[in-house]
Amino acid sequence: MEISSLHIENFRAFKKNEFNFSPFYNIITGKNSTGKTTILEAIYLTSSGKSFITTHLLNCVSFDKQYFFVSLIFQDSLRKKNIDILIGNGKKEIQLNHKKAKGFFEIIGTLPVIFLNYKVVDIIKGGPEKRRNFLNHWLIFTDPSYYSELSNYYALLHQRNALLKSINASKELLSVLSDKIIPVGEIIQQKRREVISLLNDVVQKNLYKISNKNVKMEFIYDSSPVGKLAKNGIENAEIQRKRTLFGPHLDELEILMDGIQAREFSSLGEAYSVAFAMRFAEKESIMGKRGEMPILLMDDFFSDLDETRRENVLKMTEGGQIFLTTLNLNIIPKNVLDKAKIISL
Ligand SMILES: Nc1ncnc2c1ncn2[C@@H]1O[C@H](COP(=O)(O)OP(=O)(O)OP(=O)(O)O)[C@@H](O)[C@H]1O
Ligand SMILES: [Mg+2]
């Protein structure tokens, strides 16, 4: 998988710019607020339909403009592809290979991208939704039906919760919705279980490659079995609490390092290393399932790692297309600099 060019218009501080990339390392450098992160944000948008900075895509429109336009050309093992996104002027237009898409759902999953910045540590230190997001991202790019199953699940959950919030929630309607949501939730939980078993196989090895330390890693799925919605009596509690009390939206993934809970007790450096090891496990799984290396976006992450870990992480990125942003080219090892395309802003 390789991005050959990016065209952006009215996207944050960029008015109209065209970038061409190397299939290997691309190092984006420049002083603060020159737009390094913005380039990664534009690429990420074409992969996920989201920004990693804002939940409101209109915030990406340049302050004095009415719309932004992002156009990306990339290549998988089969052919050249194109994603175009125009947002603003009251419109949202998305095109895949110059054909109009009905929404982001038609392009999500097409371009596998893994984004790493200082917030990667949230996978370990943040709330359960960060770990659910991690599992979802992995599955969206390795399992072609996962995204629609997940969207379907959330649409049903939304309906069910709306019913539970209404004054006279009908138990009959509730059980109709339970019958619909349970099988979808079970598929999601089964797929997450499979990813977790891969984490148990791979993360410990990756962590050793990053930190040169042997730590016993365990990933435990604390699932909230959606099947329990079929049990008699749950509805009363749900009506009282006005929300659905079981299902994959409440799942937790517990991470243990040498038997100790990583979320509470790991140091920041350890948490970074484990999060990287998990992201690299995802990268390998995407490679294995699709036969395509995902694109890595790394935003200024080097500042949080010591030199050895930095070099170890860089070694693990080899073989695919990588975008790195940095304020300081001096911290990039010479062997990487020599083969990289440097984009100076
Ligand atoms: N909607 C917008 N319209 C115009 N400019 C914007 C908009 N949103 C953000 N900016 C500007 O874009 C710049 C931020 O760009 P970006 O975060 O990409 O910089 P950076 O090179 O990554 O900086 P740093 O080294 O500090 O991380 C800021 O100066 C910000 O004010
Ligand atoms: Mg930045």
Short mmCIF file of C-alpha atoms and ligand atoms in Angstrom, two decimals:
data_model
loop_
_atom_site.label_atom_id
_atom_site.label_comp_id
_atom_site.label_asym_id
_atom_site.label_seq_id
_atom_site.Cartn_x
_atom_site.Cartn_y
_atom_site.Cartn_z
CA MET A 1 0.00 0.00 0.00
CA GLU A 2 1.51 3.29 -0.98
CA ILE A 3 0.31 6.87 -1.21
CA SER A 4 1.81 8.64 -4.19
CA SER A 5 0.32 12.10 -3.79
CA LEU A 6 -1.88 14.35 -1.70
CA HIS A 7 -3.63 17.47 -2.90
CA ILE A 8 -5.18 19.73 -0.25
CA GLU A 9 -7.17 22.92 -0.53
CA ASN A 10 -8.37 25.20 2.27
CA PHE A 11 -7.46 22.53 4.78
CA ARG A 12 -6.51 24.30 8.03
CA ALA A 13 -3.48 26.52 7.26
CA PHE A 14 -2.97 25.09 3.74
CA LYS A 15 -4.50 27.08 0.89
CA LYS A 16 -3.64 24.89 -2.09
CA ASN A 17 -0.79 22.39 -1.91
CA GLU A 18 0.37 19.27 -3.66
CA PHE A 19 2.72 16.72 -2.07
CA ASN A 20 4.38 13.76 -3.71
CA PHE A 21 5.68 10.97 -1.54
CA SER A 22 8.30 8.27 -1.45
CA PRO A 23 7.08 4.66 -1.10
CA PHE A 24 9.34 4.31 1.98
CA TYR A 25 10.21 6.99 4.53
CA ASN A 26 8.71 10.47 4.27
CA ILE A 27 9.96 12.86 6.91
CA ILE A 28 7.95 16.03 7.30
CA THR A 29 9.90 18.70 9.10
CA GLY A 30 9.51 22.37 9.92
CA LYS A 31 9.07 24.74 12.83
CA ASN A 32 6.02 24.73 15.13
CA SER A 33 2.68 25.35 13.41
CA THR A 34 4.00 24.95 9.86
CA GLY A 35 1.43 22.23 9.12
CA LYS A 36 3.27 18.95 9.78
CA THR A 37 0.46 17.37 11.77
CA THR A 38 -2.11 18.74 9.33
CA ILE A 39 -0.64 16.65 6.50
CA LEU A 40 -1.04 13.50 8.61
CA GLU A 41 -4.56 14.59 9.55
CA ALA A 42 -5.54 14.90 5.88
CA ILE A 43 -4.18 11.41 5.12
CA TYR A 44 -5.91 9.96 8.17
CA LEU A 45 -9.20 11.51 7.08
CA THR A 46 -9.15 9.57 3.82
CA SER A 47 -8.59 6.34 5.74
CA SER A 48 -11.11 6.68 8.54
CA GLY A 49 -13.49 9.50 7.64
CA LYS A 50 -12.41 11.16 10.87
CA SER A 51 -9.86 13.59 12.19
CA PHE A 52 -7.66 12.60 15.11
CA ILE A 53 -7.87 16.20 16.32
CA THR A 54 -11.49 17.27 16.08
CA THR A 55 -14.90 15.61 16.03
CA HIS A 56 -16.18 18.44 13.82
CA LEU A 57 -14.68 18.13 10.36
CA LEU A 58 -15.82 21.66 9.53
CA ASN A 59 -13.12 22.85 11.94
CA CYS A 60 -10.62 21.71 9.31
CA VAL A 61 -11.91 24.31 6.84
CA SER A 62 -9.45 27.24 6.66
CA PHE A 63 -10.72 30.11 8.81
CA ASP A 64 -11.50 32.40 5.88
CA LYS A 65 -12.96 29.73 3.54
CA GLN A 66 -16.23 27.84 3.13
CA TYR A 67 -15.02 24.33 2.24
CA PHE A 68 -11.98 22.06 2.15
CA PHE A 69 -10.95 19.55 -0.47
CA VAL A 70 -8.58 16.61 0.02
CA SER A 71 -7.57 14.31 -2.83
CA LEU A 72 -5.32 11.32 -2.36
CA ILE A 73 -3.85 8.95 -4.92
CA PHE A 74 -2.63 5.60 -3.66
CA GLN A 75 -1.77 2.21 -4.99
CA ASP A 76 -2.40 -1.27 -3.67
CA SER A 77 -1.00 -4.45 -5.18
CA LEU A 78 -3.72 -4.36 -7.84
CA ARG A 79 -4.12 -0.81 -9.01
CA LYS A 80 -4.07 2.91 -8.54
CA LYS A 81 -6.92 4.32 -6.47
CA ASN A 82 -8.28 7.71 -5.63
CA ILE A 83 -10.16 9.16 -2.68
CA ASP A 84 -11.61 12.69 -2.88
CA ILE A 85 -13.33 14.47 -0.02
CA LEU A 86 -15.02 17.84 -0.17
CA ILE A 87 -16.63 19.22 2.97
CA GLY A 88 -18.25 22.63 3.45
CA ASN A 89 -20.65 24.92 1.59
CA GLY A 90 -23.38 22.76 3.15
CA LYS A 91 -22.07 19.72 1.27
CA LYS A 92 -20.22 16.49 1.95
CA GLU A 93 -18.97 14.87 -1.24
CA ILE A 94 -16.93 11.71 -1.14
CA GLN A 95 -15.58 9.91 -4.17
CA LEU A 96 -13.79 6.61 -4.51
CA ASN A 97 -12.03 6.17 -7.84
CA HIS A 98 -14.00 9.17 -9.17
CA LYS A 99 -17.34 7.54 -8.35
CA LYS A 100 -19.64 9.25 -5.90
CA ALA A 101 -19.89 7.43 -2.56
CA LYS A 102 -23.04 7.64 -0.40
CA GLY A 103 -21.01 8.31 2.72
CA PHE A 104 -17.77 7.61 4.51
CA PHE A 105 -18.97 4.06 5.16
CA GLU A 106 -18.22 3.27 1.51
CA ILE A 107 -14.55 4.21 1.80
CA ILE A 108 -13.71 3.19 5.37
CA GLY A 109 -11.50 0.11 5.26
CA THR A 110 -10.09 0.90 1.80
CA LEU A 111 -6.83 2.52 2.88
CA PRO A 112 -5.29 0.95 6.00
CA VAL A 113 -3.49 3.57 8.05
CA ILE A 114 -2.06 3.32 11.55
CA PHE A 115 -1.61 6.60 13.36
CA LEU A 116 0.77 7.03 16.27
CA ASN A 117 1.28 10.12 18.38
CA TYR A 118 1.70 10.83 22.08
CA LYS A 119 -1.91 9.83 22.64
CA VAL A 120 -1.13 6.22 21.70
CA VAL A 121 -0.50 5.76 25.41
CA ASP A 122 -4.26 6.17 25.97
CA ILE A 123 -4.70 2.60 24.72
CA ILE A 124 -3.08 1.58 28.00
CA LYS A 125 -3.83 4.46 30.35
CA GLY A 126 -7.18 5.71 29.02
CA GLY A 127 -10.73 4.49 29.64
CA PRO A 128 -12.18 1.22 28.24
CA GLU A 129 -13.46 2.96 25.09
CA LYS A 130 -9.84 3.54 23.99
CA ARG A 131 -9.22 -0.20 24.05
CA ARG A 132 -12.53 -0.90 22.30
CA ASN A 133 -11.50 1.64 19.63
CA PHE A 134 -8.20 -0.17 19.26
CA LEU A 135 -9.97 -3.50 18.68
CA ASN A 136 -12.45 -1.86 16.30
CA HIS A 137 -9.73 -0.22 14.22
CA TRP A 138 -7.87 -3.53 13.90
CA LEU A 139 -11.03 -5.34 12.80
CA ILE A 140 -12.19 -2.64 10.38
CA PHE A 141 -8.98 -3.11 8.40
CA THR A 142 -8.78 -6.89 8.58
CA ASP A 143 -12.40 -7.99 8.33
CA PRO A 144 -14.46 -6.61 5.43
CA SER A 145 -17.85 -6.99 7.18
CA TYR A 146 -16.88 -5.69 10.63
CA TYR A 147 -17.53 -2.00 10.02
CA SER A 148 -21.08 -2.59 8.80
CA GLU A 149 -21.76 -4.98 11.70
CA LEU A 150 -20.48 -2.41 14.16
CA SER A 151 -22.53 0.39 12.57
CA ASN A 152 -25.59 -1.85 12.61
CA TYR A 153 -24.98 -2.66 16.27
CA TYR A 154 -24.71 1.01 17.23
CA ALA A 155 -27.84 1.91 15.23
CA LEU A 156 -29.81 -0.78 17.10
CA LEU A 157 -28.29 0.28 20.42
CA HIS A 158 -29.33 3.85 19.73
CA GLN A 159 -32.93 2.74 19.05
CA ARG A 160 -32.99 0.52 22.11
CA ASN A 161 -31.64 3.27 24.38
CA ALA A 162 -34.12 5.77 22.93
CA LEU A 163 -36.93 3.34 23.76
CA LEU A 164 -35.58 2.85 27.28
CA LYS A 165 -35.55 6.61 27.78
CA SER A 166 -39.18 7.00 26.69
CA ILE A 167 -41.77 7.30 29.46
CA ASN A 168 -43.71 4.13 28.73
CA ALA A 169 -41.12 1.81 27.20
CA SER A 170 -42.97 -1.15 25.72
CA LYS A 171 -41.44 -4.45 26.86
CA GLU A 172 -42.62 -6.11 23.66
CA LEU A 173 -40.80 -3.63 21.48
CA LEU A 174 -37.78 -3.94 23.74
CA SER A 175 -37.65 -7.68 23.25
CA VAL A 176 -38.04 -7.27 19.46
CA LEU A 177 -34.97 -5.01 19.53
CA SER A 178 -33.14 -7.46 21.82
CA ASP A 179 -33.73 -10.24 19.29
CA LYS A 180 -32.18 -8.05 16.62
CA ILE A 181 -29.22 -6.74 18.59
CA ILE A 182 -28.11 -9.98 20.28
CA PRO A 183 -26.84 -11.84 17.17
CA VAL A 184 -24.99 -8.74 15.88
CA GLY A 185 -23.40 -8.16 19.29
CA GLU A 186 -22.34 -11.79 19.48
CA ILE A 187 -20.58 -11.60 16.11
CA ILE A 188 -18.68 -8.49 17.26
CA GLN A 189 -17.66 -10.13 20.52
CA GLN A 190 -16.52 -13.30 18.75
CA LYS A 191 -14.37 -11.26 16.35
CA ARG A 192 -12.87 -9.25 19.21
CA ARG A 193 -12.08 -12.51 21.01
CA GLU A 194 -10.04 -13.65 18.00
CA VAL A 195 -8.03 -10.42 17.95
CA ILE A 196 -7.34 -10.73 21.68
CA SER A 197 -5.97 -14.22 21.20
CA LEU A 198 -3.59 -12.80 18.56
CA LEU A 199 -2.53 -10.07 21.01
CA ASN A 200 -1.64 -12.79 23.49
CA ASP A 201 0.56 -14.42 20.85
CA VAL A 202 2.34 -11.40 19.42
CA VAL A 203 2.58 -8.41 21.77
CA GLN A 204 5.12 -9.92 24.15
CA LYS A 205 7.50 -10.57 21.24
CA ASN A 206 7.03 -7.06 19.88
CA LEU A 207 7.58 -5.55 23.29
CA TYR A 208 10.87 -7.40 23.55
CA LYS A 209 11.94 -5.98 20.19
CA ILE A 210 11.14 -2.44 21.41
CA SER A 211 12.37 -2.46 24.99
CA ASN A 212 14.75 -5.47 25.06
CA LYS A 213 12.85 -6.58 28.15
CA ASN A 214 11.01 -9.80 28.66
CA VAL A 215 7.68 -9.02 30.26
CA LYS A 216 4.84 -11.51 30.43
CA MET A 217 1.93 -9.87 28.64
CA GLU A 218 -1.64 -11.02 29.14
CA PHE A 219 -4.76 -9.70 27.46
CA ILE A 220 -8.03 -10.63 29.10
CA TYR A 221 -11.37 -9.97 27.47
CA ASP A 222 -13.81 -8.71 30.03
CA SER A 223 -16.81 -8.96 27.75
CA SER A 224 -20.25 -7.76 28.66
CA PRO A 225 -22.20 -10.66 27.13
CA VAL A 226 -24.92 -9.28 24.91
CA GLY A 227 -26.70 -12.66 25.26
CA LYS A 228 -27.70 -11.64 28.79
CA LEU A 229 -30.28 -9.30 27.26
CA ALA A 230 -32.32 -12.42 26.55
CA LYS A 231 -32.57 -13.23 30.27
CA ASN A 232 -35.88 -12.49 31.97
CA GLY A 233 -35.94 -9.60 34.33
CA ILE A 234 -33.12 -7.53 32.76
CA GLU A 235 -35.65 -5.12 31.20
CA ASN A 236 -36.83 -3.84 34.58
CA ALA A 237 -33.33 -2.77 35.53
CA GLU A 238 -32.81 -1.32 32.05
CA ILE A 239 -36.05 0.69 32.18
CA GLN A 240 -35.02 2.03 35.56
CA ARG A 241 -31.49 2.93 34.41
CA LYS A 242 -32.72 4.06 30.94
CA ARG A 243 -29.99 2.30 28.99
CA THR A 244 -28.87 -1.03 27.57
CA LEU A 245 -26.93 -2.84 30.27
CA PHE A 246 -25.13 -5.52 28.26
CA GLY A 247 -23.26 -5.65 24.98
CA PRO A 248 -19.97 -4.96 23.22
CA HIS A 249 -20.33 -1.19 23.80
CA LEU A 250 -19.41 -1.97 27.42
CA ASP A 251 -16.55 -4.42 26.80
CA GLU A 252 -13.21 -3.99 28.49
CA LEU A 253 -9.82 -5.36 27.55
CA GLU A 254 -7.63 -5.89 30.58
CA ILE A 255 -3.89 -5.69 30.04
CA LEU A 256 -1.53 -7.31 32.52
CA MET A 257 2.27 -6.92 32.61
CA ASP A 258 3.86 -9.66 34.70
CA GLY A 259 0.45 -10.15 36.30
CA ILE A 260 0.02 -6.48 37.21
CA GLN A 261 -2.63 -4.22 35.69
CA ALA A 262 -0.88 -1.99 33.12
CA ARG A 263 -3.48 0.78 33.24
CA GLU A 264 -2.85 1.53 36.91
CA PHE A 265 0.75 0.56 37.45
CA SER A 266 2.85 0.87 34.28
CA SER A 267 5.26 3.79 33.91
CA LEU A 268 4.58 6.14 31.02
CA GLY A 269 7.56 4.76 29.08
CA GLU A 270 6.37 1.19 29.63
CA ALA A 271 2.86 2.13 28.57
CA TYR A 272 4.18 3.73 25.37
CA SER A 273 6.18 0.64 24.57
CA VAL A 274 3.24 -1.72 25.13
CA ALA A 275 0.95 0.53 23.06
CA PHE A 276 3.49 0.51 20.21
CA ALA A 277 3.81 -3.27 20.53
CA MET A 278 0.00 -3.54 20.21
CA ARG A 279 -0.13 -1.21 17.21
CA PHE A 280 2.66 -3.18 15.52
CA ALA A 281 0.70 -6.38 16.18
CA GLU A 282 -2.18 -4.74 14.34
CA LYS A 283 0.13 -3.76 11.49
CA GLU A 284 1.31 -7.38 11.14
CA SER A 285 -2.23 -8.68 11.20
CA ILE A 286 -3.29 -6.23 8.46
CA MET A 287 -0.28 -7.32 6.44
CA GLY A 288 -1.15 -11.00 6.97
CA LYS A 289 -4.85 -10.63 6.11
CA ARG A 290 -4.60 -8.22 3.17
CA GLY A 291 -1.12 -8.92 1.86
CA GLU A 292 -0.62 -5.14 2.03
CA MET A 293 1.46 -3.24 4.53
CA PRO A 294 -0.62 -0.50 6.21
CA ILE A 295 0.67 3.04 6.06
CA LEU A 296 2.22 4.33 9.27
CA LEU A 297 1.73 7.91 10.37
CA MET A 298 3.92 8.94 13.28
CA ASP A 299 3.41 12.41 14.63
CA ASP A 300 6.33 13.71 16.62
CA PHE A 301 6.40 10.60 18.74
CA PHE A 302 10.15 10.36 19.10
CA SER A 303 10.26 12.87 21.88
CA ASP A 304 8.72 10.37 24.29
CA LEU A 305 11.10 7.50 23.76
CA ASP A 306 14.71 7.01 24.75
CA GLU A 307 17.27 6.55 22.00
CA THR A 308 17.39 2.75 22.09
CA ARG A 309 13.61 2.41 21.97
CA ARG A 310 13.44 5.01 19.21
CA GLU A 311 15.85 3.01 17.07
CA ASN A 312 14.09 -0.25 17.88
CA VAL A 313 10.72 1.21 16.91
CA LEU A 314 12.16 2.53 13.66
CA LYS A 315 13.52 -0.92 12.85
CA MET A 316 10.01 -2.32 13.27
CA THR A 317 8.59 0.16 10.77
CA GLU A 318 10.73 -1.12 7.94
CA GLY A 319 9.16 -2.49 4.79
CA GLY A 320 6.19 -0.18 4.29
CA GLN A 321 5.43 3.45 3.67
CA ILE A 322 6.01 5.68 6.68
CA PHE A 323 5.27 9.33 7.37
CA LEU A 324 7.17 10.87 10.26
CA THR A 325 6.89 14.43 11.47
CA THR A 326 9.65 15.98 13.49
CA LEU A 327 10.84 19.38 14.63
CA ASN A 328 14.37 18.15 14.71
CA LEU A 329 15.96 16.05 11.95
CA ASN A 330 18.97 15.41 14.20
CA ILE A 331 17.09 12.82 16.23
CA ILE A 332 16.45 10.65 13.16
CA PRO A 333 19.17 8.04 12.65
CA LYS A 334 21.41 8.68 9.64
CA ASN A 335 20.57 5.38 7.92
CA VAL A 336 16.88 6.42 7.88
CA LEU A 337 17.61 9.99 6.81
CA ASP A 338 19.72 8.74 3.91
CA LYS A 339 16.85 6.82 2.37
CA ALA A 340 14.04 9.22 3.30
CA LYS A 341 12.27 11.88 1.31
CA ILE A 342 12.48 15.06 3.37
CA ILE A 343 9.52 17.41 3.08
CA SER A 344 10.46 20.77 4.60
CA LEU A 345 7.62 23.14 5.41
N1 LIG B 1 -9.20 25.84 10.42
C1 LIG B 1 -8.00 26.42 10.37
N2 LIG B 1 -7.75 27.43 9.47
C2 LIG B 1 -6.54 28.03 9.40
N3 LIG B 1 -5.49 27.67 10.16
C3 LIG B 1 -5.68 26.68 11.06
C4 LIG B 1 -6.93 26.01 11.20
N4 LIG B 1 -6.81 25.07 12.16
C5 LIG B 1 -5.56 25.15 12.61
N5 LIG B 1 -4.87 26.12 11.95
C6 LIG B 1 -3.48 26.53 12.13
O1 LIG B 1 -2.63 25.49 11.66
C7 LIG B 1 -1.45 25.48 12.44
C8 LIG B 1 -1.25 24.12 13.05
O2 LIG B 1 -0.72 23.31 12.13
P1 LIG B 1 -0.07 21.94 12.62
O3 LIG B 1 -0.65 21.50 13.91
O4 LIG B 1 -0.18 21.05 11.44
O5 LIG B 1 1.42 22.41 12.86
P2 LIG B 1 2.69 21.53 13.21
O6 LIG B 1 3.73 21.85 12.19
O7 LIG B 1 2.32 20.12 13.41
O8 LIG B 1 3.11 22.21 14.60
P3 LIG B 1 3.84 21.56 15.88
O9 LIG B 1 5.30 21.47 15.55
O10 LIG B 1 3.60 22.59 16.93
O11 LIG B 1 3.21 20.27 16.18
C9 LIG B 1 -1.66 26.43 13.61
O12 LIG B 1 -0.91 27.60 13.37
C10 LIG B 1 -3.14 26.67 13.59
O13 LIG B 1 -3.45 27.95 14.06
MG MG B 2 2.31 18.90 15.09
#
